[in-house]
């Protein structure tokens, strides 16, 4: 396995966006784009590099970890525009880099799982496509999605009661949607309603591998189950893995057995 770091894929409004390529030893390995978590307000492409990204590459999948602009400095949908720009850049430069980019996967954790899944379910949506990085003659579509403990319905997770809003120390959805200090309430929930993954699923969705911990107290496991059910009812392909005893961002997700399962699924789906 080898790593190429700090490759510039776009300059977005003065923000230089970079990616790192964690190459599998197999030159014909499938390629997956990794979107980190952090509540849309923290982290970068190096997040999870040694504990998650490199071990998956050792299992036979080349992983491209990407930067995207964070919510407190860039309101949605700029984060999604950035990820789509990274996918197009990979397709434009795949031959030069020696990567198989005809069929690409996207893999995200927590906030990154939501963004990666929305990327997969928004092909052809001009408002969400953007033009970050150019290469607009290349497709931003992906052919496989790994969704780890992410939101599926922003309206549901944003719609807290007044008591819940006081007790819960985070307001990720408000940060993402540029709602300032408004951490809950009907106004935020209404803005989030049109961004639900559940409303975008169809039989044409790429295959999904959804993994959630049954003790997740930040994003309830019901979110992963709802996404799985919606995909299945729509005629899409979905596999749900419920990790017993696992909380949010639990080390159990990075255990060798779970990473091997994830890599095997990506290899099978991406060929």
mmCIF file with all atom_site columns, N, CA and C in Angstrom, residues 236-265:
data_model
loop_
_atom_site.group_PDB
_atom_site.id
_atom_site.type_symbol
_atom_site.label_atom_id
_atom_site.label_alt_id
_atom_site.label_comp_id
_atom_site.label_asym_id
_atom_site.label_entity_id
_atom_site.label_seq_id
_atom_site.pdbx_PDB_ins_code
_atom_site.Cartn_x
_atom_site.Cartn_y
_atom_site.Cartn_z
_atom_site.occupancy
_atom_site.B_iso_or_equiv
_atom_site.pdbx_formal_charge
_atom_site.auth_seq_id
_atom_site.auth_comp_id
_atom_site.auth_asym_id
_atom_site.auth_atom_id
_atom_site.pdbx_PDB_model_num
ATOM 1  N N  . UNK A 1 236 ? -34.669 -0.474 -4.546 1.00 0.00 ? 236 UNK A N  1
ATOM 2  C CA . UNK A 1 236 ? -33.219 -0.360 -4.582 1.00 0.00 ? 236 UNK A CA 1
ATOM 3  C C  . UNK A 1 236 ? -32.551 -1.511 -3.846 1.00 0.00 ? 236 UNK A C  1
ATOM 4  N N  . UNK A 1 237 ? -31.236 -1.530 -3.902 1.00 0.00 ? 237 UNK A N  1
ATOM 5  C CA . UNK A 1 237 ? -30.448 -2.569 -3.241 1.00 0.00 ? 237 UNK A CA 1
ATOM 6  C C  . UNK A 1 237 ? -29.827 -1.994 -1.974 1.00 0.00 ? 237 UNK A C  1
ATOM 7  N N  . UNK A 1 238 ? -30.133 -2.636 -0.829 1.00 0.00 ? 238 UNK A N  1
ATOM 8  C CA . UNK A 1 238 ? -29.614 -2.127 0.439  1.00 0.00 ? 238 UNK A CA 1
ATOM 9  C C  . UNK A 1 238 ? -29.289 -3.288 1.365  1.00 0.00 ? 238 UNK A C  1
ATOM 10 N N  . UNK A 1 239 ? -28.170 -3.168 2.047  1.00 0.00 ? 239 UNK A N  1
ATOM 11 C CA . UNK A 1 239 ? -27.775 -4.125 3.086  1.00 0.00 ? 239 UNK A CA 1
ATOM 12 C C  . UNK A 1 239 ? -27.577 -3.340 4.375  1.00 0.00 ? 239 UNK A C  1
ATOM 13 N N  . UNK A 1 240 ? -28.174 -3.821 5.472  1.00 0.00 ? 240 UNK A N  1
ATOM 14 C CA . UNK A 1 240 ? -28.085 -3.141 6.754  1.00 0.00 ? 240 UNK A CA 1
ATOM 15 C C  . UNK A 1 240 ? -27.303 -3.997 7.733  1.00 0.00 ? 240 UNK A C  1
ATOM 16 N N  . UNK A 1 241 ? -26.264 -3.400 8.343  1.00 0.00 ? 241 UNK A N  1
ATOM 17 C CA . UNK A 1 241 ? -25.475 -4.059 9.382  1.00 0.00 ? 241 UNK A CA 1
ATOM 18 C C  . UNK A 1 241 ? -25.675 -3.300 10.686 1.00 0.00 ? 241 UNK A C  1
ATOM 19 N N  . UNK A 1 242 ? -26.240 -3.963 11.691 1.00 0.00 ? 242 UNK A N  1
ATOM 20 C CA . UNK A 1 242 ? -26.451 -3.358 12.998 1.00 0.00 ? 242 UNK A CA 1
ATOM 21 C C  . UNK A 1 242 ? -25.404 -3.915 13.945 1.00 0.00 ? 242 UNK A C  1
ATOM 22 N N  . UNK A 1 243 ? -24.515 -3.048 14.428 1.00 0.00 ? 243 UNK A N  1
ATOM 23 C CA . UNK A 1 243 ? -23.417 -3.481 15.286 1.00 0.00 ? 243 UNK A CA 1
ATOM 24 C C  . UNK A 1 243 ? -23.860 -3.455 16.748 1.00 0.00 ? 243 UNK A C  1
ATOM 25 N N  . UNK A 1 244 ? -23.936 -4.625 17.345 1.00 0.00 ? 244 UNK A N  1
ATOM 26 C CA . UNK A 1 244 ? -24.380 -4.733 18.719 1.00 0.00 ? 244 UNK A CA 1
ATOM 27 C C  . UNK A 1 244 ? -23.408 -4.089 19.692 1.00 0.00 ? 244 UNK A C  1
ATOM 28 N N  . UNK A 1 245 ? -23.940 -3.260 20.593 1.00 0.00 ? 245 UNK A N  1
ATOM 29 C CA . UNK A 1 245 ? -23.129 -2.613 21.612 1.00 0.00 ? 245 UNK A CA 1
ATOM 30 C C  . UNK A 1 245 ? -22.351 -1.407 21.134 1.00 0.00 ? 245 UNK A C  1
ATOM 31 N N  . UNK A 1 246 ? -22.516 -1.001 19.876 1.00 0.00 ? 246 UNK A N  1
ATOM 32 C CA . UNK A 1 246 ? -21.723 0.096  19.313 1.00 0.00 ? 246 UNK A CA 1
ATOM 33 C C  . UNK A 1 246 ? -22.452 1.424  19.444 1.00 0.00 ? 246 UNK A C  1
ATOM 34 N N  . UNK A 1 247 ? -21.720 2.445  19.870 1.00 0.00 ? 247 UNK A N  1
ATOM 35 C CA . UNK A 1 247 ? -22.231 3.806  19.891 1.00 0.00 ? 247 UNK A CA 1
ATOM 36 C C  . UNK A 1 247 ? -21.797 4.558  18.648 1.00 0.00 ? 247 UNK A C  1
ATOM 37 N N  . UNK A 1 248 ? -21.956 5.870  18.692 1.00 0.00 ? 248 UNK A N  1
ATOM 38 C CA . UNK A 1 248 ? -21.597 6.705  17.550 1.00 0.00 ? 248 UNK A CA 1
ATOM 39 C C  . UNK A 1 248 ? -20.077 6.782  17.419 1.00 0.00 ? 248 UNK A C  1
ATOM 40 N N  . UNK A 1 249 ? -19.564 6.621  16.198 1.00 0.00 ? 249 UNK A N  1
ATOM 41 C CA . UNK A 1 249 ? -18.113 6.623  15.948 1.00 0.00 ? 249 UNK A CA 1
ATOM 42 C C  . UNK A 1 249 ? -17.407 5.634  16.870 1.00 0.00 ? 249 UNK A C  1
ATOM 43 N N  . UNK A 1 250 ? -18.002 4.495  17.063 1.00 0.00 ? 250 UNK A N  1
ATOM 44 C CA . UNK A 1 250 ? -17.458 3.486  17.961 1.00 0.00 ? 250 UNK A CA 1
ATOM 45 C C  . UNK A 1 250 ? -16.260 2.790  17.317 1.00 0.00 ? 250 UNK A C  1
ATOM 46 N N  . UNK A 1 251 ? -15.211 2.456  18.093 1.00 0.00 ? 251 UNK A N  1
ATOM 47 C CA . UNK A 1 251 ? -14.077 1.710  17.534 1.00 0.00 ? 251 UNK A CA 1
ATOM 48 C C  . UNK A 1 251 ? -14.468 0.387  16.900 1.00 0.00 ? 251 UNK A C  1
ATOM 49 N N  . UNK A 1 252 ? -15.641 -0.154 17.250 1.00 0.00 ? 252 UNK A N  1
ATOM 50 C CA . UNK A 1 252 ? -16.079 -1.405 16.635 1.00 0.00 ? 252 UNK A CA 1
ATOM 51 C C  . UNK A 1 252 ? -16.224 -1.275 15.118 1.00 0.00 ? 252 UNK A C  1
ATOM 52 N N  . UNK A 1 253 ? -16.511 -0.087 14.636 1.00 0.00 ? 253 UNK A N  1
ATOM 53 C CA . UNK A 1 253 ? -16.635 0.093  13.188 1.00 0.00 ? 253 UNK A CA 1
ATOM 54 C C  . UNK A 1 253 ? -15.289 -0.097 12.486 1.00 0.00 ? 253 UNK A C  1
ATOM 55 N N  . UNK A 1 254 ? -14.202 0.211  13.192 1.00 0.00 ? 254 UNK A N  1
ATOM 56 C CA . UNK A 1 254 ? -12.874 0.102  12.605 1.00 0.00 ? 254 UNK A CA 1
ATOM 57 C C  . UNK A 1 254 ? -12.197 -1.228 12.930 1.00 0.00 ? 254 UNK A C  1
ATOM 58 N N  . UNK A 1 255 ? -12.936 -2.143 13.516 1.00 0.00 ? 255 UNK A N  1
ATOM 59 C CA . UNK A 1 255 ? -12.389 -3.469 13.805 1.00 0.00 ? 255 UNK A CA 1
ATOM 60 C C  . UNK A 1 255 ? -12.083 -4.195 12.496 1.00 0.00 ? 255 UNK A C  1
ATOM 61 N N  . UNK A 1 256 ? -11.057 -5.025 12.477 1.00 0.00 ? 256 UNK A N  1
ATOM 62 C CA . UNK A 1 256 ? -10.668 -5.700 11.232 1.00 0.00 ? 256 UNK A CA 1
ATOM 63 C C  . UNK A 1 256 ? -11.809 -6.437 10.542 1.00 0.00 ? 256 UNK A C  1
ATOM 64 N N  . UNK A 1 257 ? -12.667 -7.111 11.317 1.00 0.00 ? 257 UNK A N  1
ATOM 65 C CA . UNK A 1 257 ? -13.749 -7.871 10.689 1.00 0.00 ? 257 UNK A CA 1
ATOM 66 C C  . UNK A 1 257 ? -14.720 -6.953 9.959  1.00 0.00 ? 257 UNK A C  1
ATOM 67 N N  . UNK A 1 258 ? -15.047 -5.796 10.558 1.00 0.00 ? 258 UNK A N  1
ATOM 68 C CA . UNK A 1 258 ? -15.994 -4.894 9.911  1.00 0.00 ? 258 UNK A CA 1
ATOM 69 C C  . UNK A 1 258 ? -15.386 -4.221 8.685  1.00 0.00 ? 258 UNK A C  1
ATOM 70 N N  . UNK A 1 259 ? -14.115 -3.843 8.762  1.00 0.00 ? 259 UNK A N  1
ATOM 71 C CA . UNK A 1 259 ? -13.455 -3.260 7.592  1.00 0.00 ? 259 UNK A CA 1
ATOM 72 C C  . UNK A 1 259 ? -13.323 -4.283 6.470  1.00 0.00 ? 259 UNK A C  1
ATOM 73 N N  . UNK A 1 260 ? -13.039 -5.541 6.815  1.00 0.00 ? 260 UNK A N  1
ATOM 74 C CA . UNK A 1 260 ? -12.941 -6.579 5.791  1.00 0.00 ? 260 UNK A CA 1
ATOM 75 C C  . UNK A 1 260 ? -14.287 -6.796 5.107  1.00 0.00 ? 260 UNK A C  1
ATOM 76 N N  . UNK A 1 261 ? -15.368 -6.782 5.894  1.00 0.00 ? 261 UNK A N  1
ATOM 77 C CA . UNK A 1 261 ? -16.704 -6.921 5.318  1.00 0.00 ? 261 UNK A CA 1
ATOM 78 C C  . UNK A 1 261 ? -17.006 -5.755 4.374  1.00 0.00 ? 261 UNK A C  1
ATOM 79 N N  . UNK A 1 262 ? -16.668 -4.545 4.813  1.00 0.00 ? 262 UNK A N  1
ATOM 80 C CA . UNK A 1 262 ? -16.919 -3.355 3.995  1.00 0.00 ? 262 UNK A CA 1
ATOM 81 C C  . UNK A 1 262 ? -16.140 -3.418 2.687  1.00 0.00 ? 262 UNK A C  1
ATOM 82 N N  . UNK A 1 263 ? -14.874 -3.795 2.770  1.00 0.00 ? 263 UNK A N  1
ATOM 83 C CA . UNK A 1 263 ? -14.044 -3.889 1.565  1.00 0.00 ? 263 UNK A CA 1
ATOM 84 C C  . UNK A 1 263 ? -14.560 -4.972 0.626  1.00 0.00 ? 263 UNK A C  1
ATOM 85 N N  . UNK A 1 264 ? -14.974 -6.106 1.185  1.00 0.00 ? 264 UNK A N  1
ATOM 86 C CA . UNK A 1 264 ? -15.481 -7.196 0.337  1.00 0.00 ? 264 UNK A CA 1
ATOM 87 C C  . UNK A 1 264 ? -16.742 -6.757 -0.396 1.00 0.00 ? 264 UNK A C  1
ATOM 88 N N  . UNK A 1 265 ? -17.612 -6.035 0.297  1.00 0.00 ? 265 UNK A N  1
ATOM 89 C CA . UNK A 1 265 ? -18.837 -5.544 -0.347 1.00 0.00 ? 265 UNK A CA 1
ATOM 90 C C  . UNK A 1 265 ? -18.502 -4.571 -1.474 1.00 0.00 ? 265 UNK A C  1
#
